[in-house]
Coordinates of C-alpha atoms in Angstrom, one line a residue:
M1 CA 0.0 0.0 0.0
V2 CA 1.1 3.5 -0.8
Y3 CA 0.8 5.8 2.3
D4 CA 0.1 9.6 2.2
T5 CA 2.2 10.4 5.3
E6 CA 4.2 8.7 8.0
F7 CA 4.4 9.0 11.8
D8 CA 6.3 7.0 14.5
V9 CA 3.1 6.7 16.6
V10 CA -0.6 7.1 15.8
V11 CA -3.0 7.5 18.8
V12 CA -6.6 6.8 18.1
G13 CA -9.0 8.9 20.3
G14 CA -8.7 12.2 22.2
G15 CA -10.0 11.2 25.6
H16 CA -8.0 11.0 28.8
A17 CA -6.1 7.9 27.7
G18 CA -5.4 9.3 24.2
I19 CA -4.1 12.6 25.7
E20 CA -1.6 11.0 28.0
A21 CA -0.5 8.5 25.3
A22 CA 0.1 11.2 22.7
L23 CA 1.9 13.5 25.1
A24 CA 4.1 10.8 26.5
S25 CA 5.0 9.6 23.0
A26 CA 5.8 13.1 21.8
K27 CA 7.9 13.9 24.9
L28 CA 10.1 10.9 24.1
G29 CA 10.8 12.4 20.7
A30 CA 8.4 10.2 18.6
K31 CA 6.7 11.9 15.7
T32 CA 3.1 11.4 16.9
A33 CA -0.4 11.9 15.4
L34 CA -3.4 12.1 17.6
I35 CA -6.5 11.3 15.5
T36 CA -9.8 12.5 17.0
L37 CA -13.3 13.1 15.7
D38 CA -13.4 16.7 17.1
K39 CA -10.3 18.8 18.1
E40 CA -12.4 20.9 20.4
K41 CA -13.6 17.9 22.4
V42 CA -10.1 16.7 23.4
G43 CA -10.2 16.2 27.2
L44 CA -14.0 16.4 27.4
M45 CA -15.5 15.1 30.7
P46 CA -18.6 13.3 29.4
C47 CA -19.6 12.1 32.9
N48 CA -18.6 13.4 36.3
P49 CA -16.8 16.8 36.4
A50 CA -14.1 15.6 38.8
I51 CA -10.6 14.1 38.9
G52 CA -9.3 11.8 41.7
G53 CA -10.9 9.9 44.4
I54 CA -9.9 6.7 46.4
A55 CA -6.8 5.2 44.7
K56 CA -7.7 7.3 41.5
G57 CA -6.1 10.4 43.0
I58 CA -2.9 8.4 43.6
V59 CA -2.9 7.4 40.0
V60 CA -3.1 11.1 38.9
R61 CA 0.0 11.8 41.1
E62 CA 1.8 8.8 39.6
I63 CA 1.0 10.1 36.1
D64 CA 2.5 13.4 37.2
A65 CA 5.6 11.7 38.5
F66 CA 6.1 10.5 34.9
G67 CA 5.7 14.0 33.5
G68 CA 2.1 13.5 32.5
E69 CA -0.5 16.3 32.3
M70 CA -3.6 15.3 34.2
G71 CA -2.4 16.6 37.6
R72 CA -1.3 20.0 36.2
A73 CA -4.6 20.3 34.3
I74 CA -6.8 19.8 37.3
D75 CA -4.6 22.0 39.6
Q76 CA -5.2 24.8 37.1
T77 CA -8.9 24.2 36.4
G78 CA -10.2 22.8 39.7
I79 CA -12.9 24.6 41.6
Q80 CA -13.0 22.4 44.8
F81 CA -10.3 20.2 46.4
K82 CA -10.5 17.6 49.1
M83 CA -8.3 15.0 50.8
L84 CA -10.5 11.9 51.3
N85 CA -10.2 9.5 54.3
T86 CA -8.2 11.9 56.5
R87 CA -9.5 10.2 59.6
K88 CA -7.9 7.0 58.5
G89 CA -4.2 6.0 57.9
P90 CA -2.1 7.4 55.1
A91 CA -2.4 4.2 53.0
V92 CA -6.1 5.0 52.1
R93 CA -6.0 8.7 51.8
S94 CA -6.5 10.2 48.3
P95 CA -7.0 13.7 46.8
R96 CA -10.1 14.5 44.8
A97 CA -11.1 17.7 42.9
Q98 CA -14.1 19.1 41.2
A99 CA -13.2 20.5 37.8
D100 CA -14.5 23.4 35.7
K101 CA -15.0 20.9 32.9
E102 CA -15.0 23.6 30.2
E103 CA -11.7 25.1 31.4
Y104 CA -10.3 21.6 31.8
R105 CA -11.2 20.7 28.2
K106 CA -9.8 24.0 26.9
Y107 CA -6.6 23.4 28.8
M108 CA -6.1 19.9 27.4
S109 CA -7.1 20.9 23.9
K110 CA -4.5 23.8 23.9
K111 CA -1.9 21.5 25.4
V112 CA -2.1 18.8 22.7
Q113 CA -2.3 21.4 19.9
N114 CA 0.8 23.1 21.1
T115 CA 3.1 20.2 21.9
E116 CA 6.3 19.6 19.9
N117 CA 6.3 16.4 17.9
L118 CA 2.5 16.1 18.1
T119 CA 0.0 16.7 15.3
V120 CA -3.7 16.6 16.0
I121 CA -5.8 15.3 13.0
E122 CA -9.6 15.7 13.0
D123 CA -10.8 12.4 11.4
E124 CA -11.9 8.9 12.2
V125 CA -9.8 5.8 12.0
I126 CA -11.8 3.1 10.2
D127 CA -9.1 0.4 9.7
I128 CA -5.6 -0.6 10.9
T129 CA -3.3 -2.1 8.3
L130 CA -0.7 -4.8 8.8
K131 CA 2.6 -5.6 7.1
K132 CA 2.2 -8.1 4.3
N133 CA 2.1 -11.7 5.6
S134 CA 2.8 -10.4 9.1
N135 CA 1.1 -9.8 12.4
E136 CA 2.7 -6.4 12.8
V137 CA 1.1 -2.9 12.5
E138 CA 1.9 -0.9 9.4
G139 CA -0.5 2.0 9.6
V140 CA -4.1 3.2 9.7
I141 CA -6.8 4.3 7.2
T142 CA -9.2 7.1 8.0
E143 CA -12.8 7.9 7.0
K144 CA -11.5 10.8 4.9
G145 CA -9.3 8.4 2.9
L146 CA -6.0 9.4 4.6
R147 CA -3.5 6.5 4.7
I148 CA -1.0 7.0 7.5
K149 CA 2.1 4.7 8.0
A150 CA 3.1 4.1 11.6
K151 CA 5.5 2.0 13.6
S152 CA 3.0 1.8 16.6
V153 CA -0.7 2.4 17.0
V154 CA -2.5 3.1 20.3
V155 CA -6.2 2.6 20.3
T156 CA -8.1 4.6 23.0
T157 CA -11.7 4.6 21.7
G158 CA -13.5 4.9 25.1
T159 CA -17.2 4.3 24.6
F160 CA -17.2 5.0 20.8
L161 CA -16.6 1.5 19.4
G162 CA -20.1 0.3 18.5
G163 CA -21.5 2.9 20.9
L164 CA -25.3 2.7 21.5
I165 CA -27.2 5.1 23.8
H166 CA -30.3 4.1 25.8
I167 CA -33.0 6.4 27.3
G168 CA -35.9 4.2 28.3
D169 CA -37.1 2.4 25.2
K170 CA -35.3 4.9 22.9
R171 CA -31.9 3.9 21.6
F172 CA -29.6 5.3 19.0
P173 CA -26.0 4.9 17.8
A174 CA -23.6 7.3 19.5
G175 CA -20.1 7.4 21.1
R176 CA -21.4 10.1 23.5
M177 CA -24.5 12.2 23.5
E178 CA -24.7 14.0 20.1
E179 CA -21.5 12.4 18.8
K180 CA -21.4 9.6 16.2
P181 CA -19.9 6.2 17.2
S182 CA -17.1 4.3 15.5
N183 CA -18.8 1.4 13.7
K184 CA -16.2 0.4 11.1
L185 CA -13.1 -0.2 13.3
P186 CA -14.7 -3.2 15.1
E187 CA -14.5 -5.1 11.8
F188 CA -10.7 -4.9 12.0
Y189 CA -10.8 -6.7 15.4
R190 CA -13.2 -9.4 14.2
R191 CA -11.1 -10.0 11.1
N192 CA -8.0 -10.5 13.2
G193 CA -9.6 -12.9 15.7
F194 CA -10.1 -10.6 18.7
I195 CA -13.1 -11.2 21.0
L196 CA -15.4 -8.1 21.3
Q197 CA -17.4 -7.9 24.6
R198 CA -20.3 -5.5 25.4
F199 CA -19.9 -3.3 28.4
K200 CA -22.2 -0.6 29.7
T201 CA -21.9 2.7 31.6
G202 CA -24.2 5.7 32.3
T203 CA -24.4 9.3 33.3
P204 CA -27.0 11.3 35.2
A205 CA -29.2 14.1 33.9
R206 CA -27.8 17.7 34.1
L207 CA -29.8 20.0 36.3
D208 CA -30.4 23.8 36.1
K209 CA -28.9 25.2 39.3
R210 CA -31.4 28.2 39.2
T211 CA -34.2 25.7 39.9
I212 CA -32.7 24.1 42.9
N213 CA -33.7 25.0 46.5
W214 CA -30.2 25.3 47.9
S215 CA -31.3 26.6 51.3
I216 CA -32.5 23.2 52.6
L217 CA -29.5 21.3 51.4
E218 CA -26.3 20.3 53.3
E219 CA -23.2 22.2 52.2
A220 CA -20.0 20.3 51.4
P221 CA -17.1 22.8 51.2
G222 CA -13.5 22.1 50.0
D223 CA -10.5 21.5 52.3
E224 CA -8.2 24.3 53.5
P225 CA -5.4 24.1 52.7
A226 CA -6.3 22.4 49.5
P227 CA -4.4 19.3 48.3
K228 CA -3.0 19.6 44.8
F229 CA -2.2 16.8 42.3
S230 CA 1.1 17.9 40.6
F231 CA 4.4 18.1 42.4
W232 CA 5.3 20.8 39.8
T233 CA 2.4 23.2 40.4
E234 CA 3.3 26.2 42.5
P235 CA 4.3 25.9 45.3
Y236 CA 6.9 23.7 43.7
G237 CA 7.9 20.5 45.5
S238 CA 4.7 20.0 47.6
Y239 CA 1.4 18.3 47.3
W240 CA -0.5 21.2 49.0
F241 CA -1.6 24.6 47.9
K242 CA -0.8 27.5 50.2
E243 CA -3.6 28.5 52.6
G244 CA -6.1 30.5 50.6
Q245 CA -4.4 30.0 47.3
K246 CA -7.3 28.4 45.6
E247 CA -10.8 29.9 45.4
Q248 CA -13.2 27.1 46.0
I249 CA -16.9 26.4 45.3
S250 CA -19.1 24.2 47.6
C251 CA -20.9 21.1 46.6
Y252 CA -24.2 20.2 48.3
I253 CA -25.7 16.9 49.6
T254 CA -29.3 15.6 49.3
Y255 CA -30.9 12.1 49.5
T256 CA -33.4 10.0 47.6
T257 CA -36.7 9.3 49.3
E258 CA -39.2 6.5 49.5
K259 CA -41.2 8.3 46.8
T260 CA -38.1 8.2 44.6
H261 CA -37.7 4.5 45.1
E262 CA -41.4 3.9 44.5
I263 CA -41.2 5.8 41.1
I264 CA -38.2 3.7 40.1
R265 CA -39.8 0.3 41.1
K266 CA -43.0 1.1 39.3
N267 CA -41.0 1.9 36.1
L268 CA -38.3 -0.7 36.3
H269 CA -39.6 -2.5 33.2
R270 CA -39.2 0.8 31.2
T271 CA -35.5 1.1 32.0
A272 CA -33.1 -0.1 29.3
L273 CA -31.3 -2.2 31.9
Y274 CA -34.2 -4.1 33.5
G275 CA -36.4 -3.9 30.4
G276 CA -33.9 -6.1 28.5
A277 CA -32.6 -3.7 25.9
I278 CA -29.1 -3.6 27.4
T279 CA -27.0 -6.7 27.1
G280 CA -23.7 -5.1 28.2
I281 CA -22.4 -5.5 31.8
G282 CA -22.4 -2.3 33.9
P283 CA -20.1 -1.1 36.7
R284 CA -20.7 -2.7 40.1
Y285 CA -19.0 0.2 41.9
C286 CA -20.8 3.1 40.1
P287 CA -24.3 1.6 39.6
S288 CA -27.4 3.3 38.2
I289 CA -30.0 4.4 40.7
E290 CA -32.3 1.6 39.5
D291 CA -29.5 -0.9 40.2
K292 CA -29.1 0.5 43.7
I293 CA -32.9 0.3 44.4
V294 CA -33.0 -3.4 43.3
K295 CA -29.8 -4.6 44.9
F296 CA -30.1 -2.6 48.2
E297 CA -33.9 -2.8 48.6
D298 CA -33.7 -2.4 52.4
K299 CA -31.8 0.9 52.3
P300 CA -34.3 3.8 52.9
R301 CA -32.2 6.4 51.0
H302 CA -29.2 7.0 48.9
T303 CA -26.8 10.0 48.9
V304 CA -26.8 12.4 46.0
W305 CA -24.0 14.9 45.6
L306 CA -24.9 18.1 43.7
E307 CA -21.6 19.1 41.9
P308 CA -21.2 22.3 39.8
E309 CA -19.9 21.5 36.3
T310 CA -18.3 24.9 35.8
K311 CA -17.4 27.9 37.9
D312 CA -19.9 30.3 36.4
G313 CA -22.3 28.1 34.5
I314 CA -25.8 26.8 35.5
S315 CA -25.2 23.0 35.0
I316 CA -25.2 20.8 38.0
Y317 CA -24.1 17.1 38.0
P318 CA -26.2 15.0 40.5
N319 CA -23.6 12.4 41.4
G320 CA -25.3 9.1 42.3
L321 CA -28.3 9.4 40.0
S322 CA -27.3 7.9 36.7
T323 CA -30.3 6.1 35.1
S324 CA -31.7 4.8 31.8
L325 CA -35.4 5.6 32.7
P326 CA -37.5 7.3 30.0
E327 CA -37.1 11.1 30.0
E328 CA -40.5 11.9 31.3
I329 CA -40.0 9.5 34.2
Q330 CA -36.7 11.1 34.9
W331 CA -38.4 14.4 35.5
E332 CA -40.7 12.8 38.0
M333 CA -37.9 10.9 39.8
Y334 CA -35.6 13.9 40.1
R335 CA -38.4 16.1 41.5
S336 CA -39.1 13.6 44.3
I337 CA -35.8 14.5 45.9
P338 CA -35.5 17.3 48.6
G339 CA -34.3 20.5 47.1
L340 CA -35.1 19.4 43.6
E341 CA -38.9 19.7 43.8
N342 CA -39.0 22.2 40.9
V343 CA -35.8 21.3 39.2
V344 CA -35.4 21.6 35.4
L345 CA -33.4 19.0 33.5
L346 CA -31.0 20.5 31.0
K347 CA -30.0 17.1 29.5
P348 CA -31.5 13.7 30.2
A349 CA -29.6 10.9 31.8
Y350 CA -28.6 8.0 29.6
A351 CA -26.9 4.6 29.5
I352 CA -24.4 3.6 26.8
E353 CA -23.2 0.3 25.5
Y354 CA -19.9 -0.2 23.7
F355 CA -17.4 -2.7 22.6
I356 CA -14.2 -3.6 24.6
V357 CA -11.4 -6.1 23.8
P358 CA -10.6 -8.3 26.8
P359 CA -7.4 -7.0 28.4
T360 CA -6.1 -10.5 28.8
E361 CA -5.2 -10.0 25.1
L362 CA -2.5 -7.6 26.3
Y363 CA 1.0 -7.8 27.7
P364 CA 1.7 -5.6 30.8
T365 CA 3.2 -3.1 28.3
L366 CA -0.4 -2.9 26.9
E367 CA 0.7 -4.2 23.5
T368 CA -1.6 -6.8 22.1
K369 CA -0.4 -10.4 22.0
K370 CA -1.8 -11.0 18.5
I371 CA -0.5 -7.9 16.7
K372 CA 2.9 -6.3 17.3
G373 CA 2.9 -2.6 17.6
L374 CA -0.8 -2.4 18.5
Y375 CA -1.5 -1.0 21.9
H376 CA -4.9 -0.5 23.8
A377 CA -5.6 1.9 26.6
G378 CA -8.6 3.2 28.6
N379 CA -12.3 2.2 28.6
F380 CA -11.5 0.0 25.6
N381 CA -9.6 -2.3 28.1
G382 CA -12.8 -2.6 30.3
T383 CA -12.0 0.1 32.8
T384 CA -14.1 3.0 34.1
G385 CA -12.9 6.4 35.1
Y386 CA -10.8 9.2 33.6
E387 CA -7.8 8.4 35.9
E388 CA -7.6 4.7 35.1
A389 CA -7.7 5.6 31.4
A390 CA -5.0 8.2 31.7
G391 CA -2.7 5.9 33.6
Q392 CA -3.0 3.3 30.9
G393 CA -2.6 5.9 28.2
L394 CA 0.7 7.0 29.8
V395 CA 2.1 3.4 29.8
A396 CA 0.8 2.6 26.2
G397 CA 2.2 5.9 24.8
I398 CA 5.7 5.4 26.4
N399 CA 5.8 1.8 25.0
A400 CA 4.6 2.8 21.6
A401 CA 7.4 5.4 21.3
L402 CA 10.0 3.0 22.7
R403 CA 9.0 0.4 20.1
A404 CA 9.2 3.0 17.3
F405 CA 12.8 3.6 18.3
G406 CA 13.6 -0.1 18.7
K407 CA 14.1 0.1 22.5
E408 CA 13.3 -2.3 25.3
P409 CA 9.6 -2.1 26.5
F410 CA 8.6 -0.6 29.9
Y411 CA 6.1 -1.7 32.5
L412 CA 5.2 -1.0 36.1
R413 CA 5.1 -3.7 38.7
R414 CA 2.4 -4.0 41.4
D415 CA 4.8 -3.0 44.1
E416 CA 5.8 0.2 42.3
S417 CA 2.4 1.9 41.6
Y418 CA -1.3 1.7 41.4
I419 CA -1.0 1.9 37.7
G420 CA 1.0 -1.3 37.9
V421 CA -1.7 -2.9 40.1
M422 CA -4.4 -1.9 37.7
I423 CA -2.5 -3.1 34.6
D424 CA -1.5 -6.4 36.3
D425 CA -5.2 -7.0 37.4
L426 CA -6.4 -6.3 33.8
T427 CA -3.9 -8.4 31.9
T428 CA -3.7 -11.3 34.4
K429 CA -7.3 -11.6 35.7
G430 CA -9.3 -9.9 32.9
V431 CA -12.6 -8.2 33.5
I432 CA -16.2 -9.4 33.9
E433 CA -17.5 -5.9 34.6
P434 CA -16.1 -2.4 34.2
Y435 CA -13.0 -2.2 36.4
R436 CA -12.4 0.5 39.0
L437 CA -9.4 1.0 41.2
F438 CA -9.5 0.9 45.0
T439 CA -6.7 0.9 47.6
S440 CA -8.0 -2.5 48.7
R441 CA -6.8 -4.0 45.3
S442 CA -3.2 -3.6 46.4
E443 CA -1.2 -5.7 48.8
Y444 CA 1.4 -2.9 48.8
R445 CA -0.9 0.0 49.8
L446 CA 1.3 1.1 52.8
H447 CA 4.0 1.7 50.3
L448 CA 1.8 3.0 47.5
R449 CA 0.5 6.1 49.3
Q450 CA -0.8 9.4 47.9
D451 CA 2.1 11.4 49.5
N452 CA 5.0 9.6 47.9
P453 CA 4.5 8.9 44.1
I454 CA 7.3 11.3 43.1
L455 CA 9.7 9.5 45.4
R456 CA 8.7 6.1 44.2
L457 CA 8.8 6.8 40.5
Y458 CA 11.1 9.8 39.6
G459 CA 14.1 7.5 38.9
K460 CA 12.3 5.4 36.3
A461 CA 10.7 8.6 34.8
Y462 CA 14.1 10.3 34.5
N463 CA 15.7 7.2 32.9
L464 CA 13.0 7.0 30.3
G465 CA 13.4 10.7 29.5
M466 CA 10.0 11.8 31.0
L467 CA 11.5 14.1 33.6
S468 CA 14.1 16.8 33.1
E469 CA 17.6 16.9 34.6
E470 CA 16.5 19.8 36.8
Q471 CA 13.4 17.9 38.1
Y472 CA 15.5 14.8 38.8
K473 CA 18.1 16.7 40.8
F474 CA 15.4 18.5 42.7
V475 CA 13.6 15.3 43.8
K476 CA 16.9 13.6 44.6
E477 CA 17.9 16.4 47.0
I478 CA 14.5 16.1 48.7
E479 CA 14.9 12.3 49.0
K480 CA 18.3 12.8 50.6
E481 CA 16.9 15.3 53.1
I482 CA 14.3 12.9 54.2
K483 CA 16.8 10.1 54.7
D484 CA 19.2 12.4 56.6
W485 CA 16.5 13.6 59.0
L486 CA 15.4 10.0 59.6
E487 CA 19.0 9.0 60.5
F488 CA 19.3 12.1 62.6
Y489 CA 16.2 11.2 64.6
K490 CA 17.5 7.7 65.2
K491 CA 20.6 9.1 66.8
E492 CA 19.3 12.3 68.5
A493 CA 18.7 11.6 72.3
V494 CA 15.8 13.2 74.2
K495 CA 15.5 13.5 78.0
M496 CA 12.1 12.3 79.3
V497 CA 10.8 12.7 82.9
A498 CA 8.4 10.0 83.9
G499 CA 7.4 9.0 87.4
G500 CA 10.2 11.1 88.9
E501 CA 12.8 9.4 86.8
T502 CA 14.7 10.9 83.8
K503 CA 15.0 8.6 80.8
R504 CA 16.7 9.0 77.5
V505 CA 15.0 8.0 74.3
T506 CA 15.7 8.8 70.7
A507 CA 13.7 11.4 68.8
F508 CA 12.7 8.6 66.5
N509 CA 11.1 6.6 69.4
L510 CA 9.5 9.7 70.8
L511 CA 7.9 10.5 67.4
Q512 CA 6.6 7.0 67.1
R513 CA 4.2 7.7 70.0
P514 CA 0.6 8.4 68.8
E515 CA 0.2 11.5 70.9
I516 CA 3.5 13.2 69.7
S517 CA 3.3 14.9 66.3
I518 CA 6.4 16.2 64.6
D519 CA 5.4 19.8 65.3
K520 CA 5.7 19.0 69.1
L521 CA 9.4 17.9 68.8
P522 CA 10.7 21.5 69.3
S523 CA 9.2 21.5 72.8
Y524 CA 11.5 18.6 73.6
G525 CA 14.5 20.5 72.2
V526 CA 14.5 18.6 68.8
C527 CA 14.6 20.6 65.6
V528 CA 12.3 19.7 62.6
P529 CA 12.7 20.1 58.8
D530 CA 11.8 23.5 57.3
K531 CA 10.2 22.1 54.1
N532 CA 6.6 21.0 54.6
Y533 CA 6.9 18.0 52.3
V534 CA 10.1 16.7 54.0
R535 CA 8.4 17.2 57.4
E536 CA 5.3 15.2 56.3
E537 CA 7.4 12.4 54.8
V538 CA 9.6 12.1 57.8
E539 CA 6.6 11.9 60.2
I540 CA 4.8 9.2 58.1
N541 CA 8.0 7.1 57.8
V542 CA 8.6 7.3 61.6
K543 CA 5.0 6.7 62.7
Y544 CA 4.4 3.7 60.4
S545 CA 8.0 2.2 60.3
G546 CA 6.9 -1.0 62.0
Y547 CA 4.0 -1.5 59.6
F548 CA 6.3 -0.7 56.6
E549 CA 8.8 -3.4 57.7
R550 CA 6.0 -5.9 58.2
E551 CA 4.6 -5.3 54.7
R552 CA 8.1 -5.4 53.2
K553 CA 8.8 -8.9 54.7
M554 CA 5.4 -10.2 53.6
N555 CA 5.9 -9.2 50.0
E556 CA 9.6 -10.0 49.7
K557 CA 9.0 -13.4 48.1
M558 CA 6.6 -12.0 45.5
R559 CA 9.1 -9.2 44.6
H560 CA 11.7 -11.9 44.0
L561 CA 9.3 -13.6 41.5
E562 CA 8.7 -10.3 39.8
N563 CA 12.4 -10.1 39.0
I564 CA 12.5 -13.4 37.2
K565 CA 11.6 -12.8 33.6
L566 CA 10.2 -15.6 31.4
P567 CA 11.5 -16.0 27.8
H568 CA 9.0 -14.9 25.2
D569 CA 9.4 -18.2 23.3
I570 CA 9.3 -20.5 26.4
D571 CA 7.7 -23.8 25.5
Y572 CA 5.6 -24.8 28.6
S573 CA 4.9 -28.3 27.1
K574 CA 8.5 -29.2 27.8
I575 CA 8.3 -28.4 31.5
A576 CA 8.0 -31.6 33.6
G577 CA 5.3 -31.4 36.3
L578 CA 2.9 -29.1 34.6
T579 CA -0.6 -30.4 33.7
K580 CA -1.9 -29.9 30.2
E581 CA -4.4 -27.3 31.6
V582 CA -1.6 -25.3 33.3
Q583 CA 0.5 -25.5 30.1
Q584 CA -2.5 -24.2 28.0
K585 CA -3.2 -21.3 30.5
L586 CA 0.5 -20.2 30.5
S587 CA 0.8 -20.5 26.7
K588 CA -2.3 -18.3 26.2
A589 CA -1.5 -15.7 28.9
K590 CA 2.2 -15.4 28.0
P591 CA 3.3 -14.0 31.3
M592 CA 6.3 -11.7 31.3
T593 CA 7.6 -12.7 34.8
L594 CA 7.2 -15.5 37.2
G595 CA 5.3 -13.2 39.5
H596 CA 2.8 -12.5 36.7
A597 CA 2.5 -16.3 36.2
A598 CA 1.9 -16.9 39.9
R599 CA -1.1 -14.6 39.9
L600 CA -2.9 -16.4 37.0
E601 CA -6.0 -18.3 38.1
G602 CA -5.3 -22.0 38.6
I603 CA -1.5 -21.7 38.7
T604 CA -0.3 -23.5 41.8
P605 CA 2.9 -23.0 43.9
A606 CA 4.0 -26.4 42.6
A607 CA 3.7 -25.2 39.0
I608 CA 5.8 -22.1 39.8
T609 CA 8.5 -24.4 41.4
A610 CA 8.5 -26.5 38.3
I611 CA 9.0 -23.5 36.1
M612 CA 11.9 -22.2 38.3
V613 CA 13.6 -25.6 38.1
Y614 CA 13.2 -25.6 34.3
L615 CA 14.7 -22.0 34.1
Q616 CA 17.6 -23.0 36.2
K617 CA 18.4 -26.0 34.0
M618 CA 18.2 -23.7 30.9
R619 CA 20.7 -21.4 32.6
E620 CA 23.0 -24.2 33.4
E621 CA 22.9 -25.6 29.9
K622 CA 23.7 -22.1 28.4
T623 CA 26.7 -21.9 30.8
K624 CA 28.0 -25.2 29.7
N625 CA 27.7 -24.2 26.0

């Protein structure tokens, strides 16, 4: 085939996965094309106007540690910031922010259109071409007839592949409301032997804030000082804004009533989900209101968060009220809720079905096992959420660029990041419903905290070329300061008077006491770090040192397995002691490490031992030869 133009990397789709994939690829020097249906809708928030949340906020900071853009974008365009779970330990805390979704979209659109090595093309990819007699990507073909040659292709189609919107018994093809779906690209996947599954998600109606009775509602203000997402947003080198730095807008809380539940029960047969029109599987952790009423029938009410979509606009997002009821029933249902008695719906709620490819078709690099140079990221892998999508996009974009330059691939382990946890879950276990991250999914959550992503990941990011020399040196100095203070506290002696006796303890032991915060140390004659971030890290590392050590020992064995790589061409049928079923599972999954193999369903410790013995024999034979 003769191509019209050539790029190193082509990214299909301008959602949150596509943005991070394209920016990462371009940052690494790859000539990158981002192909999207509408340039002005790059970075659109089609559902909730927020970034972050439990585990999700940590992912945003991990993206930031790799030089990604989501954290900077929400810091610039956020209108309310909160730190969740502050009453619990540091392992489960996470930042969340309401966004001005219009400003966020404008920020991201401007960013991708003004990035070196990145070209934004307004078109639709309808086919992916392969090299002759090969299972390797060669390029893409667009609806306008453009033929683009590429070394790597990243597909981030979100809900657009075979998208079908449901509002009651009405249904029509769409990728999002008022946007056409991608109905030609699925044929490429069918032709090349990929399985296509149907998944479902939904979004609430949008409400006119002028028609809401705010006076009877419970106010939910932001935190002060406000947490920020990017280590590089001013003030530089911290995860907190200065007191009063961000002007914030309150959200409000209301609740469903028995009348709301009665309206839903009476009309269940008219919803797309319970009426049988939807065949796709919906998200368990972000269910529609009809799903909540059916599955939690004894619960007298459900919380609804009224969240502003923009700083100055009139649109309100009622978080917790997604539905596929007919539009006329939606009006009745929303008006049964306190404060919404006279509410006007600006847009109706809807459910949407779309195609995904099972993520077990992917390596942890997010490259497909069937086709070299083809990467998948975002909702197309069966996830839900802007943050999960962006984290995958970052990894796919980095790997697409590395492949274009003939370099070794990159992946993140479970013990390194929540992005690594997510990708390992997806590629190892697959998905039976839309996947959402939680801190409970990680066995390393004491290490994978919201306060330390930059410390965990800056070395890898710098080695890849995702952080500058200046950024690298800055973080390295902070890391050294933290270590120096911890060593100092282990040696610094403090006099304590108890029961008339004077005892000497170290500052480290003193700070381990629950009632002693780091800010109290000066009253015992012990100095503290000047930098807020260093002070916070030192205190957490001292307070939880015993727990950290326990977690480290528990997971040492698994870390060892993660470091043992499995040859790509390993023949499991030659390994003594493996059943045929285990051989077939391993051959299909193609695990990259022994740790990855150990997490596959049905793979026993005995099977892992057999593989280790086989690998040792292979090494010994190579040494002899």
